[in-house]
Amino acid sequence: MADLSVDHLLGIKNITLADIELIFSTADNFKEVINRPIRKVPSLRDITIANLFFENSTRTKLSFELAEKRLSADVINFSSSSSSVTKGETLIDTVNNILAMKVDMVVMRHPNPGAAAFLSQNVNSRIVNAGDGTHEHPTQALLDAYSIREKFGEVAGKKIVIVGDILHSRVALSNIFCLQKLGAEVMVCGPTTLLPKYVKSLGVKVETNLLKALEWCDIANMLRVQHERQKLKYFPSIREYAMQYGVTKEILESLDKEITIMHPGPINRGVEITSDVADSGQSIILNQVENGVAIRMAALYLLASKISR
Ligand code: CP
């Protein structure tokens, strides 16, 4: 059986195209499993996984937990607000205490960039990055690209614009790496203040005019403005942001082709997209969420196959 080139899933930057294709083909099998009347397989029986969330999450947390349960793993959940981290325990001590309970793998979301890589170098466990601050969110990028592949047959040659708060977005960075490895053309679009200065060096097109970006693309991935990571004001007001960078039904109807709308969630309806866009036939937002379970099953299964006990 083919193997991943990595022992941990820390980001898309450090995995290969072959890794991505292996995760996709494994997810195809698991997608078939989760659409059966009995949605469970015994693949990870006797594997114990800890989900450590130091930051809020709905989709990623529940989707990892469901993926683990569909694979028959034993699952424990940790949230920092109700843990001894509030009493001053360090990340390494916290995780080593959890691992002492015979845990095999750790899925972690953390507000600090590099936290997952740091953990992988300091504890004896497989680590899956479920989002580390503004750095990477690898399973989100994989499920996004998988959803494009599902809709269009392939990702290569597609034109994808990522719109919004690129500066604070781990989804943007992981998507750029993933889509480029798969042969797509990527553009980023947003106010200059929310575009990192280094962004051109990633090989993406840069556009500040939303209409021009939408006219260029096949797919628009709309990002939320991440107020919780912003220490400064990057635009005058939400109303003005929505007027310049929000996608409405009227804008979509003014284009000379039908584009596909994506969003990693959570959506701020009426800001980055209006409700009639989010809920329209052009949106594949709930397909992204559905595919998250199969992608996470695939990633966990492939990493677990490397555990030696
Ligand atoms: N897309 C995403 O990461 O959503 P959550 O923050 O709800 O997990």
PDB file of N, CA, C and O in Angstrom, residues 82-119:
ATOM      1  N   SER A  82     -11.697  24.489  29.873  1.00  0.00           N
ATOM      2  CA  SER A  82     -12.098  23.698  31.028  1.00  0.00           C
ATOM      3  C   SER A  82     -10.963  22.791  31.508  1.00  0.00           C
ATOM      4  O   SER A  82     -11.190  21.799  32.185  1.00  0.00           O
ATOM      5  N   SER A  83      -9.709  23.128  31.131  1.00  0.00           N
ATOM      6  CA  SER A  83      -8.574  22.250  31.457  1.00  0.00           C
ATOM      7  C   SER A  83      -7.628  22.904  32.455  1.00  0.00           C
ATOM      8  O   SER A  83      -7.790  24.075  32.807  1.00  0.00           O
ATOM      9  N   SER A  84      -6.588  22.164  32.825  1.00  0.00           N
ATOM     10  CA  SER A  84      -5.590  22.697  33.768  1.00  0.00           C
ATOM     11  C   SER A  84      -4.611  23.661  33.098  1.00  0.00           C
ATOM     12  O   SER A  84      -3.709  24.182  33.761  1.00  0.00           O
ATOM     13  N   VAL A  85      -4.777  23.903  31.783  1.00  0.00           N
ATOM     14  CA  VAL A  85      -3.994  24.955  31.117  1.00  0.00           C
ATOM     15  C   VAL A  85      -4.290  26.291  31.798  1.00  0.00           C
ATOM     16  O   VAL A  85      -3.406  27.136  31.956  1.00  0.00           O
ATOM     17  N   THR A  86      -5.544  26.455  32.259  1.00  0.00           N
ATOM     18  CA  THR A  86      -5.927  27.711  32.936  1.00  0.00           C
ATOM     19  C   THR A  86      -5.185  27.862  34.273  1.00  0.00           C
ATOM     20  O   THR A  86      -5.164  28.939  34.850  1.00  0.00           O
ATOM     21  N   LYS A  87      -4.570  26.761  34.775  1.00  0.00           N
ATOM     22  CA  LYS A  87      -3.789  26.843  36.028  1.00  0.00           C
ATOM     23  C   LYS A  87      -2.301  26.987  35.736  1.00  0.00           C
ATOM     24  O   LYS A  87      -1.475  26.872  36.636  1.00  0.00           O
ATOM     25  N   GLY A  88      -1.921  27.126  34.448  1.00  0.00           N
ATOM     26  CA  GLY A  88      -0.531  27.393  34.102  1.00  0.00           C
ATOM     27  C   GLY A  88       0.226  26.207  33.538  1.00  0.00           C
ATOM     28  O   GLY A  88       1.431  26.303  33.311  1.00  0.00           O
ATOM     29  N   GLU A  89      -0.430  25.071  33.280  1.00  0.00           N
ATOM     30  CA  GLU A  89       0.284  23.908  32.732  1.00  0.00           C
ATOM     31  C   GLU A  89       0.729  24.204  31.295  1.00  0.00           C
ATOM     32  O   GLU A  89      -0.021  24.799  30.511  1.00  0.00           O
ATOM     33  N   THR A  90       1.945  23.764  30.938  1.00  0.00           N
ATOM     34  CA  THR A  90       2.455  24.053  29.586  1.00  0.00           C
ATOM     35  C   THR A  90       1.816  23.118  28.565  1.00  0.00           C
ATOM     36  O   THR A  90       1.240  22.080  28.928  1.00  0.00           O
ATOM     37  N   LEU A  91       1.999  23.478  27.281  1.00  0.00           N
ATOM     38  CA  LEU A  91       1.465  22.644  26.197  1.00  0.00           C
ATOM     39  C   LEU A  91       2.105  21.256  26.220  1.00  0.00           C
ATOM     40  O   LEU A  91       1.414  20.236  26.147  1.00  0.00           O
ATOM     41  N   ILE A  92       3.436  21.213  26.382  1.00  0.00           N
ATOM     42  CA  ILE A  92       4.133  19.912  26.347  1.00  0.00           C
ATOM     43  C   ILE A  92       3.706  19.057  27.538  1.00  0.00           C
ATOM     44  O   ILE A  92       3.435  17.865  27.387  1.00  0.00           O
ATOM     45  N   ASP A  93       3.631  19.653  28.728  1.00  0.00           N
ATOM     46  CA  ASP A  93       3.186  18.879  29.900  1.00  0.00           C
ATOM     47  C   ASP A  93       1.753  18.376  29.710  1.00  0.00           C
ATOM     48  O   ASP A  93       1.446  17.224  30.010  1.00  0.00           O
ATOM     49  N   THR A  94       0.899  19.246  29.199  1.00  0.00           N
ATOM     50  CA  THR A  94      -0.500  18.854  28.978  1.00  0.00           C
ATOM     51  C   THR A  94      -0.566  17.649  28.052  1.00  0.00           C
ATOM     52  O   THR A  94      -1.216  16.638  28.355  1.00  0.00           O
ATOM     53  N   VAL A  95       0.149  17.741  26.925  1.00  0.00           N
ATOM     54  CA  VAL A  95       0.054  16.663  25.926  1.00  0.00           C
ATOM     55  C   VAL A  95       0.737  15.399  26.445  1.00  0.00           C
ATOM     56  O   VAL A  95       0.220  14.288  26.267  1.00  0.00           O
ATOM     57  N   ASN A  96       1.873  15.527  27.132  1.00  0.00           N
ATOM     58  CA  ASN A  96       2.529  14.320  27.650  1.00  0.00           C
ATOM     59  C   ASN A  96       1.665  13.607  28.686  1.00  0.00           C
ATOM     60  O   ASN A  96       1.676  12.379  28.770  1.00  0.00           O
ATOM     61  N   ASN A  97       0.900  14.366  29.473  1.00  0.00           N
ATOM     62  CA  ASN A  97      -0.021  13.728  30.432  1.00  0.00           C
ATOM     63  C   ASN A  97      -1.138  12.986  29.708  1.00  0.00           C
ATOM     64  O   ASN A  97      -1.528  11.890  30.104  1.00  0.00           O
ATOM     65  N   ILE A  98      -1.623  13.582  28.618  1.00  0.00           N
ATOM     66  CA  ILE A  98      -2.669  12.904  27.824  1.00  0.00           C
ATOM     67  C   ILE A  98      -2.089  11.643  27.172  1.00  0.00           C
ATOM     68  O   ILE A  98      -2.707  10.581  27.183  1.00  0.00           O
ATOM     69  N   LEU A  99      -0.858  11.750  26.651  1.00  0.00           N
ATOM     70  CA  LEU A  99      -0.230  10.588  25.994  1.00  0.00           C
ATOM     71  C   LEU A  99       0.059   9.465  26.993  1.00  0.00           C
ATOM     72  O   LEU A  99       0.041   8.282  26.629  1.00  0.00           O
ATOM     73  N   ALA A 100       0.310   9.835  28.256  1.00  0.00           N
ATOM     74  CA  ALA A 100       0.566   8.808  29.282  1.00  0.00           C
ATOM     75  C   ALA A 100      -0.649   7.907  29.481  1.00  0.00           C
ATOM     76  O   ALA A 100      -0.530   6.785  29.979  1.00  0.00           O
ATOM     77  N   MET A 101      -1.820   8.378  29.053  1.00  0.00           N
ATOM     78  CA  MET A 101      -3.039   7.560  29.137  1.00  0.00           C
ATOM     79  C   MET A 101      -3.164   6.640  27.921  1.00  0.00           C
ATOM     80  O   MET A 101      -4.237   6.126  27.641  1.00  0.00           O
ATOM     81  N   LYS A 102      -2.043   6.430  27.212  1.00  0.00           N
ATOM     82  CA  LYS A 102      -1.978   5.532  26.040  1.00  0.00           C
ATOM     83  C   LYS A 102      -2.785   6.068  24.862  1.00  0.00           C
ATOM     84  O   LYS A 102      -3.621   5.370  24.278  1.00  0.00           O
ATOM     85  N   VAL A 103      -2.551   7.330  24.553  1.00  0.00           N
ATOM     86  CA  VAL A 103      -3.160   7.952  23.372  1.00  0.00           C
ATOM     87  C   VAL A 103      -2.164   7.845  22.215  1.00  0.00           C
ATOM     88  O   VAL A 103      -0.956   8.017  22.401  1.00  0.00           O
ATOM     89  N   ASP A 104      -2.651   7.526  21.011  1.00  0.00           N
ATOM     90  CA  ASP A 104      -1.766   7.280  19.860  1.00  0.00           C
ATOM     91  C   ASP A 104      -1.586   8.488  18.950  1.00  0.00           C
ATOM     92  O   ASP A 104      -0.556   8.639  18.302  1.00  0.00           O
ATOM     93  N   MET A 105      -2.632   9.308  18.836  1.00  0.00           N
ATOM     94  CA  MET A 105      -2.570  10.437  17.896  1.00  0.00           C
ATOM     95  C   MET A 105      -3.204  11.666  18.522  1.00  0.00           C
ATOM     96  O   MET A 105      -4.125  11.533  19.332  1.00  0.00           O
ATOM     97  N   VAL A 106      -2.721  12.823  18.101  1.00  0.00           N
ATOM     98  CA  VAL A 106      -3.251  14.093  18.621  1.00  0.00           C
ATOM     99  C   VAL A 106      -3.691  14.966  17.440  1.00  0.00           C
ATOM    100  O   VAL A 106      -2.923  15.171  16.494  1.00  0.00           O
ATOM    101  N   VAL A 107      -4.920  15.431  17.503  1.00  0.00           N
ATOM    102  CA  VAL A 107      -5.417  16.442  16.562  1.00  0.00           C
ATOM    103  C   VAL A 107      -5.456  17.745  17.350  1.00  0.00           C
ATOM    104  O   VAL A 107      -6.079  17.796  18.411  1.00  0.00           O
ATOM    105  N   MET A 108      -4.785  18.779  16.860  1.00  0.00           N
ATOM    106  CA  MET A 108      -4.720  20.004  17.675  1.00  0.00           C
ATOM    107  C   MET A 108      -5.029  21.269  16.877  1.00  0.00           C
ATOM    108  O   MET A 108      -4.487  21.487  15.802  1.00  0.00           O
ATOM    109  N   ARG A 109      -5.913  22.090  17.431  1.00  0.00           N
ATOM    110  CA  ARG A 109      -6.094  23.484  16.974  1.00  0.00           C
ATOM    111  C   ARG A 109      -5.510  24.386  18.042  1.00  0.00           C
ATOM    112  O   ARG A 109      -5.778  24.206  19.240  1.00  0.00           O
ATOM    113  N   HIS A 110      -4.725  25.361  17.589  1.00  0.00           N
ATOM    114  CA  HIS A 110      -4.043  26.249  18.542  1.00  0.00           C
ATOM    115  C   HIS A 110      -3.948  27.654  17.942  1.00  0.00           C
ATOM    116  O   HIS A 110      -3.768  27.794  16.730  1.00  0.00           O
ATOM    117  N   PRO A 111      -4.056  28.704  18.765  1.00  0.00           N
ATOM    118  CA  PRO A 111      -3.990  30.063  18.190  1.00  0.00           C
ATOM    119  C   PRO A 111      -2.597  30.481  17.724  1.00  0.00           C
ATOM    120  O   PRO A 111      -2.462  31.471  17.003  1.00  0.00           O
ATOM    121  N   ASN A 112      -1.543  29.752  18.122  1.00  0.00           N
ATOM    122  CA  ASN A 112      -0.185  30.189  17.782  1.00  0.00           C
ATOM    123  C   ASN A 112       0.351  29.498  16.531  1.00  0.00           C
ATOM    124  O   ASN A 112       0.389  28.260  16.484  1.00  0.00           O
ATOM    125  N   PRO A 113       0.809  30.279  15.533  1.00  0.00           N
ATOM    126  CA  PRO A 113       1.428  29.665  14.353  1.00  0.00           C
ATOM    127  C   PRO A 113       2.619  28.809  14.767  1.00  0.00           C
ATOM    128  O   PRO A 113       3.419  29.222  15.611  1.00  0.00           O
ATOM    129  N   GLY A 114       2.734  27.617  14.198  1.00  0.00           N
ATOM    130  CA  GLY A 114       3.872  26.745  14.517  1.00  0.00           C
ATOM    131  C   GLY A 114       3.631  25.830  15.708  1.00  0.00           C
ATOM    132  O   GLY A 114       4.485  24.984  16.013  1.00  0.00           O
ATOM    133  N   ALA A 115       2.490  25.948  16.373  1.00  0.00           N
ATOM    134  CA  ALA A 115       2.255  25.127  17.580  1.00  0.00           C
ATOM    135  C   ALA A 115       2.245  23.629  17.252  1.00  0.00           C
ATOM    136  O   ALA A 115       2.789  22.815  18.015  1.00  0.00           O
ATOM    137  N   ALA A 116       1.675  23.251  16.122  1.00  0.00           N
ATOM    138  CA  ALA A 116       1.599  21.821  15.777  1.00  0.00           C
ATOM    139  C   ALA A 116       2.996  21.273  15.473  1.00  0.00           C
ATOM    140  O   ALA A 116       3.347  20.166  15.903  1.00  0.00           O
ATOM    141  N   ALA A 117       3.795  22.056  14.742  1.00  0.00           N
ATOM    142  CA  ALA A 117       5.165  21.621  14.428  1.00  0.00           C
ATOM    143  C   ALA A 117       5.983  21.508  15.711  1.00  0.00           C
ATOM    144  O   ALA A 117       6.737  20.539  15.915  1.00  0.00           O
ATOM    145  N   PHE A 118       5.834  22.474  16.600  1.00  0.00           N
ATOM    146  CA  PHE A 118       6.536  22.462  17.897  1.00  0.00           C
ATOM    147  C   PHE A 118       6.180  21.188  18.665  1.00  0.00           C
ATOM    148  O   PHE A 118       7.054  20.492  19.193  1.00  0.00           O
ATOM    149  N   LEU A 119       4.896  20.857  18.681  1.00  0.00           N
ATOM    150  CA  LEU A 119       4.459  19.658  19.410  1.00  0.00           C
ATOM    151  C   LEU A 119       5.065  18.392  18.790  1.00  0.00           C
ATOM    152  O   LEU A 119       5.530  17.503  19.499  1.00  0.00           O
TER     153      LEU A 119
END
